[in-house]
PDB file of C-alpha atoms in Angstrom:
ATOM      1  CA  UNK D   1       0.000   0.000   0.000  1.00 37.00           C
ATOM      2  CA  UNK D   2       3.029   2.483   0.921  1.00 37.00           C
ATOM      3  CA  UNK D   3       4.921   1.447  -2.269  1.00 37.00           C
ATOM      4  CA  UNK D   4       1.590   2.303  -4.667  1.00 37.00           C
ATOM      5  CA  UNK D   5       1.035   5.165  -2.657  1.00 37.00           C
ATOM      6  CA  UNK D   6       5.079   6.670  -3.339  1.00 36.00           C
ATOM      7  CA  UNK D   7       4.708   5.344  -7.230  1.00 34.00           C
ATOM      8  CA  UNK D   8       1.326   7.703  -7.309  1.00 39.00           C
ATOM      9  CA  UNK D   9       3.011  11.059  -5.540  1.00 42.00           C
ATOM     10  CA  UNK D  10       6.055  10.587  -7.813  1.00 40.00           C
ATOM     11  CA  UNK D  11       3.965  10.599 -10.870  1.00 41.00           C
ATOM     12  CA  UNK D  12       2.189  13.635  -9.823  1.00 42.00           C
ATOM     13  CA  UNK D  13       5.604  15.164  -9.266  1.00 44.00           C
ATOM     14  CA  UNK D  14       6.792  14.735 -12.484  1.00 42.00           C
ATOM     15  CA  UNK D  15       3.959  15.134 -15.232  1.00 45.00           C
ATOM     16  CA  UNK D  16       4.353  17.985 -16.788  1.00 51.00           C
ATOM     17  CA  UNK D  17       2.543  20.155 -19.590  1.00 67.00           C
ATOM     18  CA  UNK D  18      -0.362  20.086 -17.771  1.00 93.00           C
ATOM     19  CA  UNK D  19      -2.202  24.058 -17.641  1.00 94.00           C
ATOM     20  CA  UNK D  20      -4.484  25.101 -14.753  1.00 96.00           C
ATOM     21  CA  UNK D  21      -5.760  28.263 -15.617  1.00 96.00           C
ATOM     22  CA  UNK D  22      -6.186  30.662 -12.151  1.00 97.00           C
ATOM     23  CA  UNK D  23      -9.749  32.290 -12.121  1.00 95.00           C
ATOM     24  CA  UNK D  24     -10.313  34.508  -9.111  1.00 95.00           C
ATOM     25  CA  UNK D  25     -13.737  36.426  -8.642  1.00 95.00           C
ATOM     26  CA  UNK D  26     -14.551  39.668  -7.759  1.00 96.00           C
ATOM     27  CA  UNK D  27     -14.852  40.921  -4.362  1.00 95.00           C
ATOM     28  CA  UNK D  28     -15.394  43.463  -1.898  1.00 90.00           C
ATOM     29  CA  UNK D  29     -14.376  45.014   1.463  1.00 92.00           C
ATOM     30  CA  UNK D  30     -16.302  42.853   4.560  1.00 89.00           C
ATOM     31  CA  UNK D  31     -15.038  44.743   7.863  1.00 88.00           C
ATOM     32  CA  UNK D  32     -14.534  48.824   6.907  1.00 91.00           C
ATOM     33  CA  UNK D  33     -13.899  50.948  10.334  1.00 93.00           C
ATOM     34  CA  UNK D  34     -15.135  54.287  10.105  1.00 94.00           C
ATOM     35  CA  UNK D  35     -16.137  57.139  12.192  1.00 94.00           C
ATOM     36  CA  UNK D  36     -19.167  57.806   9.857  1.00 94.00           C
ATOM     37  CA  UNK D  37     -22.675  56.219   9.333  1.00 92.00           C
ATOM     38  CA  UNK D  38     -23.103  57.900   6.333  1.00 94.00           C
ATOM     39  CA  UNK D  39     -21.654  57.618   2.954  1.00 96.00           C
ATOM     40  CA  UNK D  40     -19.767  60.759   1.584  1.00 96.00           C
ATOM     41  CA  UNK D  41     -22.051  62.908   0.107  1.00 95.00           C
ATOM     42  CA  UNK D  42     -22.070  63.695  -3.285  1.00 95.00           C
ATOM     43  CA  UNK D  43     -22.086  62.315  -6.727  1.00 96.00           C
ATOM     44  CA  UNK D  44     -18.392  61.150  -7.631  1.00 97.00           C
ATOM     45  CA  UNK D  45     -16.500  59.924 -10.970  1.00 98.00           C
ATOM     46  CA  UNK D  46     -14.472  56.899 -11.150  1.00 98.00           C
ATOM     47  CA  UNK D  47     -11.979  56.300 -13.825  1.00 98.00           C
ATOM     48  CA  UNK D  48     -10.071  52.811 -13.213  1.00 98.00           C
ATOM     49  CA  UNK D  49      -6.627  52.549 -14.945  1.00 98.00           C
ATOM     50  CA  UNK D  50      -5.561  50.107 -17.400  1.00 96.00           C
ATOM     51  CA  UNK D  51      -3.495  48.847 -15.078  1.00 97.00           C
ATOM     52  CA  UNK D  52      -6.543  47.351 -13.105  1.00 97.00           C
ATOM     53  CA  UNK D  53      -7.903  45.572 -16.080  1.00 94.00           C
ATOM     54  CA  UNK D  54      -4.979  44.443 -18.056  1.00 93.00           C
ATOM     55  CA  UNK D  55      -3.478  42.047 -15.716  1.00 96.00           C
ATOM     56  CA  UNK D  56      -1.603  38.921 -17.160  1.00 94.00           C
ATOM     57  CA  UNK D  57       0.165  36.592 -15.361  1.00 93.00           C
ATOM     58  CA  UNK D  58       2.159  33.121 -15.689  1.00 94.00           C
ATOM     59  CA  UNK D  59       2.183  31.333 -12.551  1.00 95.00           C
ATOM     60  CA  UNK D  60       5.271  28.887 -11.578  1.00 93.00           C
ATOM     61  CA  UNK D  61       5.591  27.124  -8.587  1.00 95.00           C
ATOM     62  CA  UNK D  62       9.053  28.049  -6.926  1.00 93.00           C
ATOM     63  CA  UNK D  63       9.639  24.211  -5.624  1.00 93.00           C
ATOM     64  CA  UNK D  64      10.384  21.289  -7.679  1.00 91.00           C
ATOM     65  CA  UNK D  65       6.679  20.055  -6.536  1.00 93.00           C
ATOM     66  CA  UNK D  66       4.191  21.270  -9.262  1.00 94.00           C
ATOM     67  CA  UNK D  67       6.966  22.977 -10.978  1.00 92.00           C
ATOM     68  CA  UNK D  68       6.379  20.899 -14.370  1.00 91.00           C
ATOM     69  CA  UNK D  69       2.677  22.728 -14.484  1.00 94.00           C
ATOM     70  CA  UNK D  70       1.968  26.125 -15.309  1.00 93.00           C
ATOM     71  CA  UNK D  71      -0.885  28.662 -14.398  1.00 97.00           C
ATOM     72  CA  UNK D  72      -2.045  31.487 -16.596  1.00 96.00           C
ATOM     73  CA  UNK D  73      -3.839  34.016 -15.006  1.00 96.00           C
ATOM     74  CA  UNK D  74      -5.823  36.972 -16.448  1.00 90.00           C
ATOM     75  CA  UNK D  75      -7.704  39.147 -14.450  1.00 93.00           C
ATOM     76  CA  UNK D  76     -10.101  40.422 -16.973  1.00 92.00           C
ATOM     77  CA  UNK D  77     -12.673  42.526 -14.945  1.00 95.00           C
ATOM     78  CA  UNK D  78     -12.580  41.202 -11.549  1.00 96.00           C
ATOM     79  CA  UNK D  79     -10.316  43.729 -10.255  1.00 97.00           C
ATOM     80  CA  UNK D  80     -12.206  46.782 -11.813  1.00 97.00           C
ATOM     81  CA  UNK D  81     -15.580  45.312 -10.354  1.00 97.00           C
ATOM     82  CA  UNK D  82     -14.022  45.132  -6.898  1.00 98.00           C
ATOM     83  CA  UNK D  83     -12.668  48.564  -7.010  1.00 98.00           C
ATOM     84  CA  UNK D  84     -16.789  49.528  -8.602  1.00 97.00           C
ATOM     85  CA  UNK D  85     -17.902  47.824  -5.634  1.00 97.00           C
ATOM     86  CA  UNK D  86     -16.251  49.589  -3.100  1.00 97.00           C
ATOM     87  CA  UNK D  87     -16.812  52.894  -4.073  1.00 97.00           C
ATOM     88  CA  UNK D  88     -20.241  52.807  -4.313  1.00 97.00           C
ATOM     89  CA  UNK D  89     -20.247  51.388  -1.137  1.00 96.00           C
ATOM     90  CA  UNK D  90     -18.501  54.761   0.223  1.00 96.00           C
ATOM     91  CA  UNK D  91     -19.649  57.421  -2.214  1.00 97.00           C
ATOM     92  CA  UNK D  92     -23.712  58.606  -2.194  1.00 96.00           C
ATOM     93  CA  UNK D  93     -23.189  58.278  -6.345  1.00 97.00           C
ATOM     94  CA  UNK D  94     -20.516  57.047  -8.755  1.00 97.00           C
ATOM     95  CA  UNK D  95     -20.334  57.754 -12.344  1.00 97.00           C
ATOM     96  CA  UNK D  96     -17.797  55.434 -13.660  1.00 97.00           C
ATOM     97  CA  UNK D  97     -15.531  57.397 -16.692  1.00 96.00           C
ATOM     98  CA  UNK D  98     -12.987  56.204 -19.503  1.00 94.00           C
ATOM     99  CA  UNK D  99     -11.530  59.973 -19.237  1.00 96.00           C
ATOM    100  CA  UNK D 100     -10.595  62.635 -16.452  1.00 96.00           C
ATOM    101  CA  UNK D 101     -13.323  65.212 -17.141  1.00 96.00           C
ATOM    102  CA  UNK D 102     -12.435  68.890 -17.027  1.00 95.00           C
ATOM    103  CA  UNK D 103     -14.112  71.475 -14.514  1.00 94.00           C
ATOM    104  CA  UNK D 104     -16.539  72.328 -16.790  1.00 96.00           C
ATOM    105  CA  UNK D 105     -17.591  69.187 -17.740  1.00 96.00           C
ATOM    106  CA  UNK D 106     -18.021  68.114 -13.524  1.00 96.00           C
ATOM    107  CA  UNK D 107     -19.827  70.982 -12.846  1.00 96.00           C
ATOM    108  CA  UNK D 108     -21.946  70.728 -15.601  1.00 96.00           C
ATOM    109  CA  UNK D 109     -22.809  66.875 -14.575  1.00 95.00           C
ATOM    110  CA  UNK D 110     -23.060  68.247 -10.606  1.00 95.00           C
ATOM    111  CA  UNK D 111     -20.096  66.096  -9.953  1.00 96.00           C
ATOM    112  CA  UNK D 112     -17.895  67.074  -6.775  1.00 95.00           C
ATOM    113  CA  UNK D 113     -14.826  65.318  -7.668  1.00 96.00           C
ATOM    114  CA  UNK D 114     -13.273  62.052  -9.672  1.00 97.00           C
ATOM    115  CA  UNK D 115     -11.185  59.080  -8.251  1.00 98.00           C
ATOM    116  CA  UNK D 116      -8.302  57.764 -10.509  1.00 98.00           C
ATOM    117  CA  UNK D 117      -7.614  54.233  -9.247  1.00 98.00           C
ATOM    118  CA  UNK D 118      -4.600  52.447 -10.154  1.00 98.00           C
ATOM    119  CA  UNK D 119      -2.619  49.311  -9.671  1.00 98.00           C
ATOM    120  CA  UNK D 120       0.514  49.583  -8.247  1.00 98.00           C
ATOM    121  CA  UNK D 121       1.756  46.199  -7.359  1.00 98.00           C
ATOM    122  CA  UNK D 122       0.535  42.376  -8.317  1.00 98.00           C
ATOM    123  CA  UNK D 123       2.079  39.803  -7.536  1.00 98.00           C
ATOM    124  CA  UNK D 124       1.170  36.333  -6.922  1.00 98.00           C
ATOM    125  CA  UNK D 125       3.650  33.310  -6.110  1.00 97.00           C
ATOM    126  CA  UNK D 126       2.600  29.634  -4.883  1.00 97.00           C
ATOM    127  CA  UNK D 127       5.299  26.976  -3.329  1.00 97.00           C
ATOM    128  CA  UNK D 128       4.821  23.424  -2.906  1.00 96.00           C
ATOM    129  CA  UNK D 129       5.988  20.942  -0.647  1.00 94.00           C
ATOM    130  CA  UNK D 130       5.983  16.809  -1.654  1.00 87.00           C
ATOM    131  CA  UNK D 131       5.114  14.857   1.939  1.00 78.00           C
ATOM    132  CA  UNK D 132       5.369  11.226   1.794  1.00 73.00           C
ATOM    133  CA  UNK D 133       1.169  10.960   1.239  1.00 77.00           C
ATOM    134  CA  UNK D 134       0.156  13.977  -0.643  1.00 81.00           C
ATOM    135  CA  UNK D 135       1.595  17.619  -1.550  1.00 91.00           C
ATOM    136  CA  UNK D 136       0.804  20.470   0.088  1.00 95.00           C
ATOM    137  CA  UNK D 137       0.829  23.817  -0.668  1.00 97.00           C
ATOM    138  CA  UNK D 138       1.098  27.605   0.212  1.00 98.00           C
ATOM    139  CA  UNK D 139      -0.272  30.555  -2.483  1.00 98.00           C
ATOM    140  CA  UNK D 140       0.635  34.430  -1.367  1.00 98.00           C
ATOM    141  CA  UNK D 141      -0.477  37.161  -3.310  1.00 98.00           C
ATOM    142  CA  UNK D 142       0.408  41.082  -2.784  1.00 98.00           C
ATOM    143  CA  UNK D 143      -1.842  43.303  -4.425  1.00 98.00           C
ATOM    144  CA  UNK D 144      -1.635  47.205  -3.772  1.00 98.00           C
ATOM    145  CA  UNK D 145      -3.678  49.911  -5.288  1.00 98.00           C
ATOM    146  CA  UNK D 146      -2.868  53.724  -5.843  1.00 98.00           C
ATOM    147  CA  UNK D 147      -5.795  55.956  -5.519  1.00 98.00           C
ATOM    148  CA  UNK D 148      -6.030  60.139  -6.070  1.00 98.00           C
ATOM    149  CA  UNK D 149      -9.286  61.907  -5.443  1.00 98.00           C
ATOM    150  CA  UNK D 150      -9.501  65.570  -7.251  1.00 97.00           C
ATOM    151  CA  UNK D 151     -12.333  67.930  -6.884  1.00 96.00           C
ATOM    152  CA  UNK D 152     -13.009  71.487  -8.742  1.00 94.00           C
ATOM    153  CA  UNK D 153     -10.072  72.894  -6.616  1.00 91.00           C
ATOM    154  CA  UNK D 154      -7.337  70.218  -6.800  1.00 94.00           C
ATOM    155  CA  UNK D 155      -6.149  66.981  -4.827  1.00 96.00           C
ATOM    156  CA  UNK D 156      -8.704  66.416  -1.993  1.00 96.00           C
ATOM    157  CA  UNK D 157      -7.332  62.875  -1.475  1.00 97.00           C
ATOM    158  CA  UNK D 158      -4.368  60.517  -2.240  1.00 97.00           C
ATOM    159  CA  UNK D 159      -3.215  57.540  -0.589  1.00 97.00           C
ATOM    160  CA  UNK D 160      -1.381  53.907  -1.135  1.00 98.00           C
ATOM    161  CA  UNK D 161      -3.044  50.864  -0.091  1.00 98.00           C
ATOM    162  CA  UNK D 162      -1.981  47.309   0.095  1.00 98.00           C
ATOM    163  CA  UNK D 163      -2.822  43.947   0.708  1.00 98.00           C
ATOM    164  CA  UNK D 164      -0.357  40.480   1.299  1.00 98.00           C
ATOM    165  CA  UNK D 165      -2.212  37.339   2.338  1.00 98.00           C
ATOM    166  CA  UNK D 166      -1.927  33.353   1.906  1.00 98.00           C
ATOM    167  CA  UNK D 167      -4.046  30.502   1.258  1.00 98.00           C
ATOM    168  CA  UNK D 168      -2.580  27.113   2.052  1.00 97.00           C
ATOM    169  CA  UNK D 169      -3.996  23.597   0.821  1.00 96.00           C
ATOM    170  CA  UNK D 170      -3.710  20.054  -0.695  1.00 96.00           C
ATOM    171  CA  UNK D 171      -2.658  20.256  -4.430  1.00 95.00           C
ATOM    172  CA  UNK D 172      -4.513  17.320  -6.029  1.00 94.00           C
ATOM    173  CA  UNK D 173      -3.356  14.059  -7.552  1.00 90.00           C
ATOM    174  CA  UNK D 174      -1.879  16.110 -10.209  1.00 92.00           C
ATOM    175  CA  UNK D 175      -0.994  19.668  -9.025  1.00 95.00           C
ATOM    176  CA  UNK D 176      -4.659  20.731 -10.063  1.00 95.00           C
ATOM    177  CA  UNK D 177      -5.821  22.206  -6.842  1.00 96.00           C
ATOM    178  CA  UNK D 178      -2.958  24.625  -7.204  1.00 97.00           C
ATOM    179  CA  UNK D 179      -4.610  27.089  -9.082  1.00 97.00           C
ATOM    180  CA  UNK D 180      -7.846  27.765  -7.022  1.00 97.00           C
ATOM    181  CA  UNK D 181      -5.331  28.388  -3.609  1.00 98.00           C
ATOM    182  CA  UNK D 182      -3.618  31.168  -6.151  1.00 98.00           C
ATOM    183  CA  UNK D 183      -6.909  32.455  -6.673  1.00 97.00           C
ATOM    184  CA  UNK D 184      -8.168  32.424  -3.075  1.00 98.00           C
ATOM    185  CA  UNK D 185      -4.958  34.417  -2.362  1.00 98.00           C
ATOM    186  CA  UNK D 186      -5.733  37.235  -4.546  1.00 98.00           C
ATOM    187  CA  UNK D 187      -9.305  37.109  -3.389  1.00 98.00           C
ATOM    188  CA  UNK D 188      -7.930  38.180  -0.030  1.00 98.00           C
ATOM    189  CA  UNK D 189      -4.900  40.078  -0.740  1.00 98.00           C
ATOM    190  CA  UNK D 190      -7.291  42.414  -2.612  1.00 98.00           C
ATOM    191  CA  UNK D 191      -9.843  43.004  -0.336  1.00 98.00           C
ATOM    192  CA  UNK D 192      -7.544  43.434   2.155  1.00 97.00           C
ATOM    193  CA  UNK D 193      -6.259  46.384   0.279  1.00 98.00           C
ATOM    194  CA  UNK D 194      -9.912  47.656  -0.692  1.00 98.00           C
ATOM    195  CA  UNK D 195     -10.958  47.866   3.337  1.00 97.00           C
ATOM    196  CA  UNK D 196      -8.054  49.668   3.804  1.00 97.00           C
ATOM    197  CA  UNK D 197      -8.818  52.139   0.729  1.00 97.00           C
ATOM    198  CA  UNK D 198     -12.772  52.263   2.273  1.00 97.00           C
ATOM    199  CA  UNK D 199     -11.340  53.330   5.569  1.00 97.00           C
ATOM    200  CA  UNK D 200      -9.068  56.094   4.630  1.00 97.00           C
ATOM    201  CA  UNK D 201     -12.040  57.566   1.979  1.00 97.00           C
ATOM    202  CA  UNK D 202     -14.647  57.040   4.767  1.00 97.00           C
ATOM    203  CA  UNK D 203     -12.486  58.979   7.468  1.00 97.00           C
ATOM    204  CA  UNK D 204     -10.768  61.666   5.177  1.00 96.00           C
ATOM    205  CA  UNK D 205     -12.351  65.451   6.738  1.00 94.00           C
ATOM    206  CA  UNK D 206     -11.554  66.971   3.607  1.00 93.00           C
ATOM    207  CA  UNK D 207     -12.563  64.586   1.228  1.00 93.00           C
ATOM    208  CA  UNK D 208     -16.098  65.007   3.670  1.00 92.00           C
ATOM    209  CA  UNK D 209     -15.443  68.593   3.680  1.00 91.00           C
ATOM    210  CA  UNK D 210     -15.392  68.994   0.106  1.00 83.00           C
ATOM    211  CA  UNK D 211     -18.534  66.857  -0.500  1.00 69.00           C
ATOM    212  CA  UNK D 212     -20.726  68.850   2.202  1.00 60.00           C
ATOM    213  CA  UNK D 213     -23.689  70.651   0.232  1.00 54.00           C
ATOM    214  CA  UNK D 214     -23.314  74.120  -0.147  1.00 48.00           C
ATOM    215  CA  UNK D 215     -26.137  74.664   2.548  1.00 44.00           C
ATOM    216  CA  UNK D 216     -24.814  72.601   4.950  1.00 46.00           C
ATOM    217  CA  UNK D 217     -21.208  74.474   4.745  1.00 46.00           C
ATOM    218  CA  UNK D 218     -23.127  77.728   5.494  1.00 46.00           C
ATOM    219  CA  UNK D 219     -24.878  76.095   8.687  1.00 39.00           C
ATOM    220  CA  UNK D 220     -21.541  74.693   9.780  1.00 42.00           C
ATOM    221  CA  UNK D 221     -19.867  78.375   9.293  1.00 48.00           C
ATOM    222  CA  UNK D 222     -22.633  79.978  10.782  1.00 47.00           C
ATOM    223  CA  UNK D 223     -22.436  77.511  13.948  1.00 42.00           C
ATOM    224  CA  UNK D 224     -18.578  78.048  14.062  1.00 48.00           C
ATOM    225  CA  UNK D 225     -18.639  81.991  14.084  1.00 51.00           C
TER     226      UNK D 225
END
């Protein structure tokens, strides 16, 4: 039984040409801390950069184990949909753009300011470990985004945000299993980074300062003097 059970793990160990393609899903920020109730007010633009949506990867294992097997990734829109998510989960309104709009064009669409999101870092990595009945292994995945909000008056907000986690797991009788812990790791990696982008939005005063109707700002100056 031991002897059919080593033939088995070797074989897994050394097939090769086999392609597992990574797939992760969208996702969005679970546990945001913030001294507000409310979302900011106001209707905002978002214009994701190419850099969220073009991301192509080729996955090797570092270790010997799995090494033989390779895992494309490609992002296609789950990224962008994550970052969609969480802003409209901190903005009142979000118009999503293809272009930064000029003053004219925000006031004229009663938009208080845009957010440019962009990727800054991605990158994925998975290591594997042969034990005597199965392989086991470890996926980690950094993933950091770039994000600068501008209103009618310049910068109101900029700020770097990252995320490093790790999913750890059997990797199937032939190295299959591999490519859904890769995904799992980005999953997490990147919503670590979006509750930490939904934080700093949700507590920024003058991000909040800049979306307060034009009322409201009077009341508040009027209280203050």
């Amino acid at each position: 039984m031991k002897r059919a059970a080593t033939i088995t793990l070797a074989f897994a160990i050394t097939l090769g040409g086999c392609t597992y393609k990574v797939m992760p899903t969208s996702t969005k920020p679970m546990n945001i801390y913030s001294h507000h109730d409310e979302k900011v007010h106001g209707r905002f633009g978002l214009l994701i950069d190419h850099s969220v949506r073009e991301v192509h990867r080729s996955i090797k294992p570092s270790s010997h184990a799995c090494s033989g097997h390779s895992y494309p990734l490609e992002m296609g829109d789950s990224l962008a949909t994550s970052v969609r998510h969480t802003s409209e989960m901190l903005f009142d309104e979000v118009v999503e753009m293809h272009t930064a709009p000029t003053g004219e064009a925000m006031r004229a669409d009663n938009i208080r300011g845009y957010a440019l999101v962009k990727l800054d870092e991605f990158k994925p990595r998975v290591n594997c470990a042969a034990g005597f009945w199965s392989m086991t292994c470890t996926a980690h995945a950094d993933v950091a985004f770039g994000i600068t909000v501008r209103g009618l008056d310049g910068i109101l907000f900029s700020t770097a945000v990252g995320g490093t986690k790790s999913a750890d797991g059997d990797a199937g009788g032939a190295c299959e299993a591999v490519a859904g812990l890769v995904a799992n790791a980005i999953e997490l990696a990147t919503r670590d980074a979006l509750e930490r982008m939904a934080e700093r939005i949700s507590n920024s005063p003058k991000l909040r300062a800049n979306a307060t109707p034009t009322e409201e700002k009077k009341i508040v100056q009027e209280m203050r003097s």
